[in-house]
Amino acid sequence: MITILLDSPVPLHDQLVSELRGLIAQGKLAVGDELPSVRQLAADLGINLNTVARAYRELTDAGLLTSARGRGTVVISSVEKGRGPKSLSQQRLESSMAGALADAKIAGISLEVIQAIFKKQTEIIWKNP
Amino acid sequence: MITILLDSPVPLHDQLVSELRGLIAQGKLAVGDELPSVRQLAADLGINLNTVARAYRELTDAGLLTSARGRGTVVISSVEKGRGPKSLSQQRLESSMAGALADAKIAGISLEVIQAIFKKQTEIIWKNP
DNA sequence: ATTAATGTATCATGCTTTGATACTTTGGCA
DNA sequence: TGCCAAAGTATCAAAGCATGATACATTAAT
């Protein structure tokens, strides 16, 4: 359900936070759902328990989760504490993405090719040395 | 022209590489264009010269730039080493896509969110002609 | 009460980035 | 031709940070 890249420049706990935020935002993790224990998730991902704990703590600080010793970690909200619905950079991404796709459609590029290009570019930008 | 975020989890040299890749892919930096000196750009961005030098070196290794002592750094290619040519419209799509993704990465938007935005935009554009 | 399972805290270690500084090469100009 | 400024490169140190091993504290179930 959750995947992380061990050889990414972005720290593991940051990846985890992003992943979990995404799952919560998408509703795949609903309010009231219990997350796997830090040891469980750490074992699943092959990383240290502290790294998972740190991600949980950051999301707890953000107001999305609640944690307690002996009881586990639970989703308590799907909205960030004190944050707007969308970041400015995200809106900008939507705009530029929409523009690029509209142009591509007019140029007659097939959806399959577009998806392939998107995939390749993300790979280049994310995984290059 | 180039902006970086000092408080991003992404390393400065990685941000620089992404930015420069984006500019080259978009054609804002054309083949033959000379880049600012490592000292100049470092001063402009308020970072260390080594950081700029490292970004230049990585792009040199990727086959996009060439550097020489005393002469500076110049764009020699707009395509990554080991990639073939494409149709014109596809190249344009690749360019704008690369630019958008590079910006998104620097902004710290997670890959999952980016993919969600891409999916949503394609649905919108292909559904409503 | 015991025990297993949970999150939390502490500390060490190692990697990586970043920076300060010096070296080397090139090209222009007196 | 010789000097000098400007370019990239190399070296080394310092700092930060992520990651991990381990121990502690708390809860709930038996």
mmCIF file of N, CA, C and O in Angstrom, chain B residues 12-86:
data_model
loop_
_atom_site.group_PDB
_atom_site.id
_atom_site.type_symbol
_atom_site.label_atom_id
_atom_site.label_comp_id
_atom_site.label_asym_id
_atom_site.label_seq_id
_atom_site.Cartn_x
_atom_site.Cartn_y
_atom_site.Cartn_z
ATOM 1 N N LEU B 12 20.382 21.557 -2.190
ATOM 2 C CA LEU B 12 20.487 22.703 -3.088
ATOM 3 C C LEU B 12 20.980 22.303 -4.469
ATOM 4 O O LEU B 12 20.450 22.752 -5.481
ATOM 5 N N HIS B 13 21.976 21.458 -4.535
ATOM 6 C CA HIS B 13 22.513 21.102 -5.849
ATOM 7 C C HIS B 13 21.486 20.314 -6.653
ATOM 8 O O HIS B 13 21.454 20.416 -7.877
ATOM 9 N N ASP B 14 20.647 19.590 -5.945
ATOM 10 C CA ASP B 14 19.596 18.849 -6.659
ATOM 11 C C ASP B 14 18.547 19.813 -7.213
ATOM 12 O O ASP B 14 18.048 19.634 -8.328
ATOM 13 N N GLN B 15 18.232 20.794 -6.429
ATOM 14 C CA GLN B 15 17.288 21.795 -6.909
ATOM 15 C C GLN B 15 17.841 22.488 -8.145
ATOM 16 O O GLN B 15 17.139 22.693 -9.134
ATOM 17 N N LEU B 16 19.120 22.829 -8.060
ATOM 18 C CA LEU B 16 19.739 23.525 -9.181
ATOM 19 C C LEU B 16 19.706 22.667 -10.441
ATOM 20 O O LEU B 16 19.371 23.150 -11.525
ATOM 21 N N VAL B 17 20.055 21.414 -10.283
ATOM 22 C CA VAL B 17 20.051 20.512 -11.436
ATOM 23 C C VAL B 17 18.658 20.451 -12.054
ATOM 24 O O VAL B 17 18.490 20.547 -13.277
ATOM 25 N N SER B 18 17.653 20.332 -11.204
ATOM 26 C CA SER B 18 16.291 20.254 -11.724
ATOM 27 C C SER B 18 15.922 21.532 -12.461
ATOM 28 O O SER B 18 15.347 21.495 -13.553
ATOM 29 N N GLU B 19 16.250 22.656 -11.851
ATOM 30 C CA GLU B 19 15.921 23.930 -12.480
ATOM 31 C C GLU B 19 16.598 24.052 -13.844
ATOM 32 O O GLU B 19 15.968 24.438 -14.836
ATOM 33 N N LEU B 20 17.870 23.744 -13.871
ATOM 34 C CA LEU B 20 18.610 23.901 -15.118
ATOM 35 C C LEU B 20 18.108 22.929 -16.167
ATOM 36 O O LEU B 20 17.962 23.283 -17.342
ATOM 37 N N ARG B 21 17.829 21.706 -15.770
ATOM 38 C CA ARG B 21 17.260 20.742 -16.711
ATOM 39 C C ARG B 21 15.975 21.277 -17.297
ATOM 40 O O ARG B 21 15.724 21.160 -18.485
ATOM 41 N N GLY B 22 15.158 21.851 -16.413
ATOM 42 C CA GLY B 22 13.896 22.405 -16.876
ATOM 43 C C GLY B 22 14.105 23.518 -17.879
ATOM 44 O O GLY B 22 13.472 23.555 -18.935
ATOM 45 N N LEU B 23 15.018 24.427 -17.563
ATOM 46 C CA LEU B 23 15.266 25.547 -18.459
ATOM 47 C C LEU B 23 15.781 25.079 -19.807
ATOM 48 O O LEU B 23 15.397 25.601 -20.860
ATOM 49 N N ILE B 24 16.661 24.099 -19.775
ATOM 50 C CA ILE B 24 17.205 23.585 -21.031
ATOM 51 C C ILE B 24 16.119 22.867 -21.822
ATOM 52 O O ILE B 24 15.977 23.049 -23.027
ATOM 53 N N ALA B 25 15.340 22.075 -21.114
ATOM 54 C CA ALA B 25 14.279 21.323 -21.805
ATOM 55 C C ALA B 25 13.259 22.280 -22.410
ATOM 56 O O ALA B 25 12.700 22.017 -23.476
ATOM 57 N N GLN B 26 13.014 23.380 -21.728
ATOM 58 C CA GLN B 26 12.037 24.342 -22.243
ATOM 59 C C GLN B 26 12.614 25.220 -23.336
ATOM 60 O O GLN B 26 11.888 25.982 -23.968
ATOM 61 N N GLY B 27 13.917 25.174 -23.520
ATOM 62 C CA GLY B 27 14.522 26.010 -24.540
ATOM 63 C C GLY B 27 14.873 27.400 -24.055
ATOM 64 O O GLY B 27 15.357 28.224 -24.836
ATOM 65 N N LYS B 28 14.631 27.651 -22.788
ATOM 66 C CA LYS B 28 15.012 28.960 -22.261
ATOM 67 C C LYS B 28 16.522 29.071 -22.145
ATOM 68 O O LYS B 28 17.068 30.156 -22.076
ATOM 69 N N LEU B 29 17.138 27.948 -22.102
ATOM 70 C CA LEU B 29 18.592 27.880 -22.246
ATOM 71 C C LEU B 29 18.863 27.045 -23.492
ATOM 72 O O LEU B 29 18.567 25.863 -23.518
ATOM 73 N N ALA B 30 19.373 27.711 -24.518
ATOM 74 C CA ALA B 30 19.562 27.039 -25.796
ATOM 75 C C ALA B 30 20.990 26.532 -25.932
ATOM 76 O O ALA B 30 21.886 26.956 -25.200
ATOM 77 N N VAL B 31 21.173 25.639 -26.880
ATOM 78 C CA VAL B 31 22.507 25.131 -27.158
ATOM 79 C C VAL B 31 23.397 26.297 -27.563
ATOM 80 O O VAL B 31 23.032 27.104 -28.410
ATOM 81 N N GLY B 32 24.549 26.386 -26.945
ATOM 82 C CA GLY B 32 25.468 27.476 -27.217
ATOM 83 C C GLY B 32 25.436 28.562 -26.162
ATOM 84 O O GLY B 32 26.377 29.341 -26.051
ATOM 85 N N ASP B 33 24.355 28.599 -25.424
ATOM 86 C CA ASP B 33 24.248 29.607 -24.368
ATOM 87 C C ASP B 33 25.274 29.352 -23.283
ATOM 88 O O ASP B 33 25.539 28.208 -22.916
ATOM 89 N N GLU B 34 25.830 30.468 -22.791
ATOM 90 C CA GLU B 34 26.802 30.347 -21.715
ATOM 91 C C GLU B 34 26.105 30.567 -20.384
ATOM 92 O O GLU B 34 25.316 31.497 -20.234
ATOM 93 N N LEU B 35 26.405 29.725 -19.449
ATOM 94 C CA LEU B 35 25.819 29.866 -18.118
ATOM 95 C C LEU B 35 26.640 30.838 -17.285
ATOM 96 O O LEU B 35 27.810 31.060 -17.581
ATOM 97 N N PRO B 36 26.033 31.428 -16.286
ATOM 98 C CA PRO B 36 26.806 32.280 -15.390
ATOM 99 C C PRO B 36 27.905 31.483 -14.713
ATOM 100 O O PRO B 36 27.794 30.273 -14.546
ATOM 101 N N SER B 37 28.961 32.159 -14.350
ATOM 102 C CA SER B 37 30.067 31.462 -13.687
ATOM 103 C C SER B 37 29.596 30.910 -12.349
ATOM 104 O O SER B 37 28.592 31.367 -11.794
ATOM 105 N N VAL B 38 30.307 29.938 -11.886
ATOM 106 C CA VAL B 38 29.921 29.341 -10.613
ATOM 107 C C VAL B 38 29.905 30.388 -9.507
ATOM 108 O O VAL B 38 29.031 30.379 -8.632
ATOM 109 N N ARG B 39 30.851 31.300 -9.551
ATOM 110 C CA ARG B 39 30.869 32.343 -8.521
ATOM 111 C C ARG B 39 29.697 33.296 -8.692
ATOM 112 O O ARG B 39 29.056 33.698 -7.716
ATOM 113 N N GLN B 40 29.437 33.667 -9.918
ATOM 114 C CA GLN B 40 28.347 34.601 -10.177
ATOM 115 C C GLN B 40 27.017 34.024 -9.695
ATOM 116 O O GLN B 40 26.280 34.656 -8.935
ATOM 117 N N LEU B 41 26.724 32.815 -10.144
ATOM 118 C CA LEU B 41 25.437 32.220 -9.790
ATOM 119 C C LEU B 41 25.350 31.955 -8.293
ATOM 120 O O LEU B 41 24.300 32.169 -7.665
ATOM 121 N N ALA B 42 26.461 31.552 -7.728
ATOM 122 C CA ALA B 42 26.474 31.314 -6.289
ATOM 123 C C ALA B 42 26.174 32.598 -5.536
ATOM 124 O O ALA B 42 25.393 32.603 -4.576
ATOM 125 N N ALA B 43 26.748 33.695 -5.999
ATOM 126 C CA ALA B 43 26.502 34.974 -5.342
ATOM 127 C C ALA B 43 25.040 35.379 -5.520
ATOM 128 O O ALA B 43 24.388 35.845 -4.579
ATOM 129 N N ASP B 44 24.529 35.199 -6.717
ATOM 130 C CA ASP B 44 23.136 35.571 -6.971
ATOM 131 C C ASP B 44 22.181 34.810 -6.060
ATOM 132 O O ASP B 44 21.215 35.365 -5.554
ATOM 133 N N LEU B 45 22.479 33.538 -5.868
ATOM 134 C CA LEU B 45 21.566 32.700 -5.090
ATOM 135 C C LEU B 45 21.898 32.719 -3.596
ATOM 136 O O LEU B 45 21.136 32.197 -2.794
ATOM 137 N N GLY B 46 23.046 33.287 -3.267
ATOM 138 C CA GLY B 46 23.425 33.338 -1.870
ATOM 139 C C GLY B 46 23.875 31.993 -1.328
ATOM 140 O O GLY B 46 23.668 31.677 -0.168
ATOM 141 N N ILE B 47 24.475 31.191 -2.166
ATOM 142 C CA ILE B 47 24.957 29.885 -1.734
ATOM 143 C C ILE B 47 26.434 29.754 -2.079
ATOM 144 O O ILE B 47 27.031 30.687 -2.623
ATOM 145 N N ASN B 48 26.969 28.611 -1.763
ATOM 146 C CA ASN B 48 28.403 28.419 -1.965
ATOM 147 C C ASN B 48 28.707 28.056 -3.409
ATOM 148 O O ASN B 48 27.923 27.413 -4.098
ATOM 149 N N LEU B 49 29.884 28.444 -3.825
ATOM 150 C CA LEU B 49 30.311 28.188 -5.203
ATOM 151 C C LEU B 49 30.413 26.702 -5.505
ATOM 152 O O LEU B 49 30.170 26.265 -6.631
ATOM 153 N N ASN B 50 30.751 25.941 -4.486
ATOM 154 C CA ASN B 50 30.886 24.505 -4.706
ATOM 155 C C ASN B 50 29.561 23.865 -5.092
ATOM 156 O O ASN B 50 29.521 22.914 -5.865
ATOM 157 N N THR B 51 28.513 24.391 -4.519
ATOM 158 C CA THR B 51 27.195 23.831 -4.790
ATOM 159 C C THR B 51 26.828 24.018 -6.257
ATOM 160 O O THR B 51 26.320 23.103 -6.914
ATOM 161 N N VAL B 52 27.126 25.199 -6.762
ATOM 162 C CA VAL B 52 26.863 25.454 -8.181
ATOM 163 C C VAL B 52 27.763 24.570 -9.034
ATOM 164 O O VAL B 52 27.316 23.964 -10.022
ATOM 165 N N ALA B 53 29.015 24.492 -8.634
ATOM 166 C CA ALA B 53 29.961 23.692 -9.409
ATOM 167 C C ALA B 53 29.498 22.240 -9.488
ATOM 168 O O ALA B 53 29.605 21.595 -10.522
ATOM 169 N N ARG B 54 28.950 21.772 -8.386
ATOM 170 C CA ARG B 54 28.496 20.377 -8.373
ATOM 171 C C ARG B 54 27.337 20.179 -9.338
ATOM 172 O O ARG B 54 27.281 19.194 -10.071
ATOM 173 N N ALA B 55 26.417 21.126 -9.337
ATOM 174 C CA ALA B 55 25.285 21.020 -10.264
ATOM 175 C C ALA B 55 25.786 21.032 -11.705
ATOM 176 O O ALA B 55 25.345 20.225 -12.538
ATOM 177 N N TYR B 56 26.712 21.925 -11.995
ATOM 178 C CA TYR B 56 27.264 21.991 -13.348
ATOM 179 C C TYR B 56 27.922 20.665 -13.721
ATOM 180 O O TYR B 56 27.779 20.165 -14.841
ATOM 181 N N ARG B 57 28.642 20.117 -12.786
ATOM 182 C CA ARG B 57 29.340 18.862 -13.082
ATOM 183 C C ARG B 57 28.368 17.729 -13.368
ATOM 184 O O ARG B 57 28.550 16.929 -14.284
ATOM 185 N N GLU B 58 27.298 17.679 -12.588
ATOM 186 C CA GLU B 58 26.328 16.605 -12.809
ATOM 187 C C GLU B 58 25.699 16.720 -14.198
ATOM 188 O O GLU B 58 25.487 15.711 -14.885
ATOM 189 N N LEU B 59 25.408 17.951 -14.586
ATOM 190 C CA LEU B 59 24.809 18.129 -15.904
ATOM 191 C C LEU B 59 25.835 17.912 -17.010
ATOM 192 O O LEU B 59 25.483 17.504 -18.126
ATOM 193 N N THR B 60 27.080 18.185 -16.701
ATOM 194 C CA THR B 60 28.141 17.869 -17.662
ATOM 195 C C THR B 60 28.226 16.368 -17.858
ATOM 196 O O THR B 60 28.322 15.874 -18.982
ATOM 197 N N ASP B 61 28.166 15.648 -16.754
ATOM 198 C CA ASP B 61 28.190 14.187 -16.842
ATOM 199 C C ASP B 61 26.985 13.666 -17.626
ATOM 200 O O ASP B 61 27.063 12.643 -18.306
ATOM 201 N N ALA B 62 25.879 14.373 -17.509
ATOM 202 C CA ALA B 62 24.670 13.939 -18.212
ATOM 203 C C ALA B 62 24.728 14.290 -19.693
ATOM 204 O O ALA B 62 23.854 13.889 -20.456
ATOM 205 N N GLY B 63 25.744 15.059 -20.082
ATOM 206 C CA GLY B 63 25.896 15.376 -21.499
ATOM 207 C C GLY B 63 25.196 16.637 -21.936
ATOM 208 O O GLY B 63 25.086 16.902 -23.127
ATOM 209 N N LEU B 64 24.727 17.425 -20.999
ATOM 210 C CA LEU B 64 24.002 18.640 -21.360
ATOM 211 C C LEU B 64 24.906 19.863 -21.422
ATOM 212 O O LEU B 64 24.629 20.797 -22.176
ATOM 213 N N LEU B 65 25.949 19.854 -20.637
ATOM 214 C CA LEU B 65 26.840 21.020 -20.552
ATOM 215 C C LEU B 65 28.270 20.608 -20.833
ATOM 216 O O LEU B 65 28.603 19.431 -20.823
ATOM 217 N N THR B 66 29.083 21.633 -21.064
ATOM 218 C CA THR B 66 30.522 21.402 -21.110
ATOM 219 C C THR B 66 31.170 22.505 -20.299
ATOM 220 O O THR B 66 30.746 23.651 -20.339
ATOM 221 N N SER B 67 32.184 22.134 -19.551
ATOM 222 C CA SER B 67 32.866 23.098 -18.697
ATOM 223 C C SER B 67 34.363 23.019 -18.929
ATOM 224 O O SER B 67 34.905 21.954 -19.207
ATOM 225 N N ALA B 68 35.030 24.155 -18.823
ATOM 226 C CA ALA B 68 36.486 24.185 -18.923
ATOM 227 C C ALA B 68 37.009 25.350 -18.102
ATOM 228 O O ALA B 68 36.393 26.413 -18.061
ATOM 229 N N ARG B 69 38.093 25.104 -17.465
ATOM 230 C CA ARG B 69 38.713 26.149 -16.652
ATOM 231 C C ARG B 69 39.010 27.371 -17.503
ATOM 232 O O ARG B 69 39.543 27.250 -18.593
ATOM 233 N N GLY B 70 38.702 28.509 -16.935
ATOM 234 C CA GLY B 70 39.024 29.760 -17.606
ATOM 235 C C GLY B 70 38.061 30.150 -18.697
ATOM 236 O O GLY B 70 38.010 31.301 -19.119
ATOM 237 N N ARG B 71 37.263 29.208 -19.194
ATOM 238 C CA ARG B 71 36.380 29.526 -20.306
ATOM 239 C C ARG B 71 34.908 29.561 -19.940
ATOM 240 O O ARG B 71 34.119 30.200 -20.617
ATOM 241 N N GLY B 72 34.539 28.836 -18.913
ATOM 242 C CA GLY B 72 33.137 28.880 -18.513
ATOM 243 C C GLY B 72 32.377 27.613 -18.828
ATOM 244 O O GLY B 72 32.957 26.574 -19.159
ATOM 245 N N THR B 73 31.067 27.696 -18.742
ATOM 246 C CA THR B 73 30.198 26.533 -18.919
ATOM 247 C C THR B 73 29.147 26.851 -19.961
ATOM 248 O O THR B 73 28.512 27.909 -19.911
ATOM 249 N N VAL B 74 28.981 25.952 -20.911
ATOM 250 C CA VAL B 74 28.124 26.203 -22.063
ATOM 251 C C VAL B 74 27.189 25.024 -22.275
ATOM 252 O O VAL B 74 27.555 23.874 -22.029
ATOM 253 N N VAL B 75 25.985 25.329 -22.732
ATOM 254 C CA VAL B 75 25.017 24.286 -23.070
ATOM 255 C C VAL B 75 25.424 23.653 -24.396
ATOM 256 O O VAL B 75 25.633 24.364 -25.385
ATOM 257 N N ILE B 76 25.569 22.354 -24.408
ATOM 258 C CA ILE B 76 25.978 21.700 -25.647
ATOM 259 C C ILE B 76 24.893 20.763 -26.174
ATOM 260 O O ILE B 76 24.981 20.268 -27.288
ATOM 261 N N SER B 77 23.868 20.507 -25.395
ATOM 262 C CA SER B 77 22.823 19.597 -25.864
ATOM 263 C C SER B 77 21.558 19.851 -25.071
ATOM 264 O O SER B 77 21.589 20.380 -23.967
ATOM 265 N N SER B 78 20.453 19.501 -25.661
ATOM 266 C CA SER B 78 19.191 19.642 -24.945
ATOM 267 C C SER B 78 18.568 18.290 -24.668
ATOM 268 O O SER B 78 17.465 18.196 -24.159
ATOM 269 N N VAL B 79 19.309 17.257 -25.028
ATOM 270 C CA VAL B 79 18.779 15.912 -24.792
ATOM 271 C C VAL B 79 19.715 15.136 -23.887
ATOM 272 O O VAL B 79 20.929 15.240 -23.988
ATOM 273 N N GLU B 80 19.140 14.391 -22.994
ATOM 274 C CA GLU B 80 19.925 13.558 -22.100
ATOM 275 C C GLU B 80 20.720 12.543 -22.912
ATOM 276 O O GLU B 80 20.302 12.101 -23.985
ATOM 277 N N LYS B 81 21.860 12.173 -22.342
ATOM 278 C CA LYS B 81 22.686 11.173 -22.994
ATOM 279 C C LYS B 81 21.901 9.881 -23.147
ATOM 280 O O LYS B 81 21.341 9.388 -22.186
ATOM 281 N N GLY B 82 21.868 9.348 -24.312
ATOM 282 C CA GLY B 82 21.227 8.058 -24.513
ATOM 283 C C GLY B 82 19.751 8.122 -24.807
ATOM 284 O O GLY B 82 19.031 7.166 -24.581
ATOM 285 N N ARG B 83 19.283 9.256 -25.312
ATOM 286 C CA ARG B 83 17.873 9.360 -25.674
ATOM 287 C C ARG B 83 17.771 9.826 -27.130
ATOM 288 O O ARG B 83 18.503 10.699 -27.542
ATOM 289 N N GLY B 84 16.862 9.252 -27.837
ATOM 290 C CA GLY B 84 16.737 9.555 -29.250
ATOM 291 C C GLY B 84 15.845 10.749 -29.504
ATOM 292 O O GLY B 84 15.174 11.224 -28.600
ATOM 293 N N PRO B 85 15.827 11.232 -30.749
ATOM 294 C CA PRO B 85 14.989 12.368 -31.120
ATOM 295 C C PRO B 85 13.529 11.970 -31.261
ATOM 296 O O PRO B 85 13.197 10.821 -31.468
ATOM 297 N N LYS B 86 12.665 12.959 -31.134
ATOM 298 C CA LYS B 86 11.232 12.712 -31.199
ATOM 299 C C LYS B 86 10.601 13.683 -32.187
ATOM 300 O O LYS B 86 11.278 14.540 -32.741
#
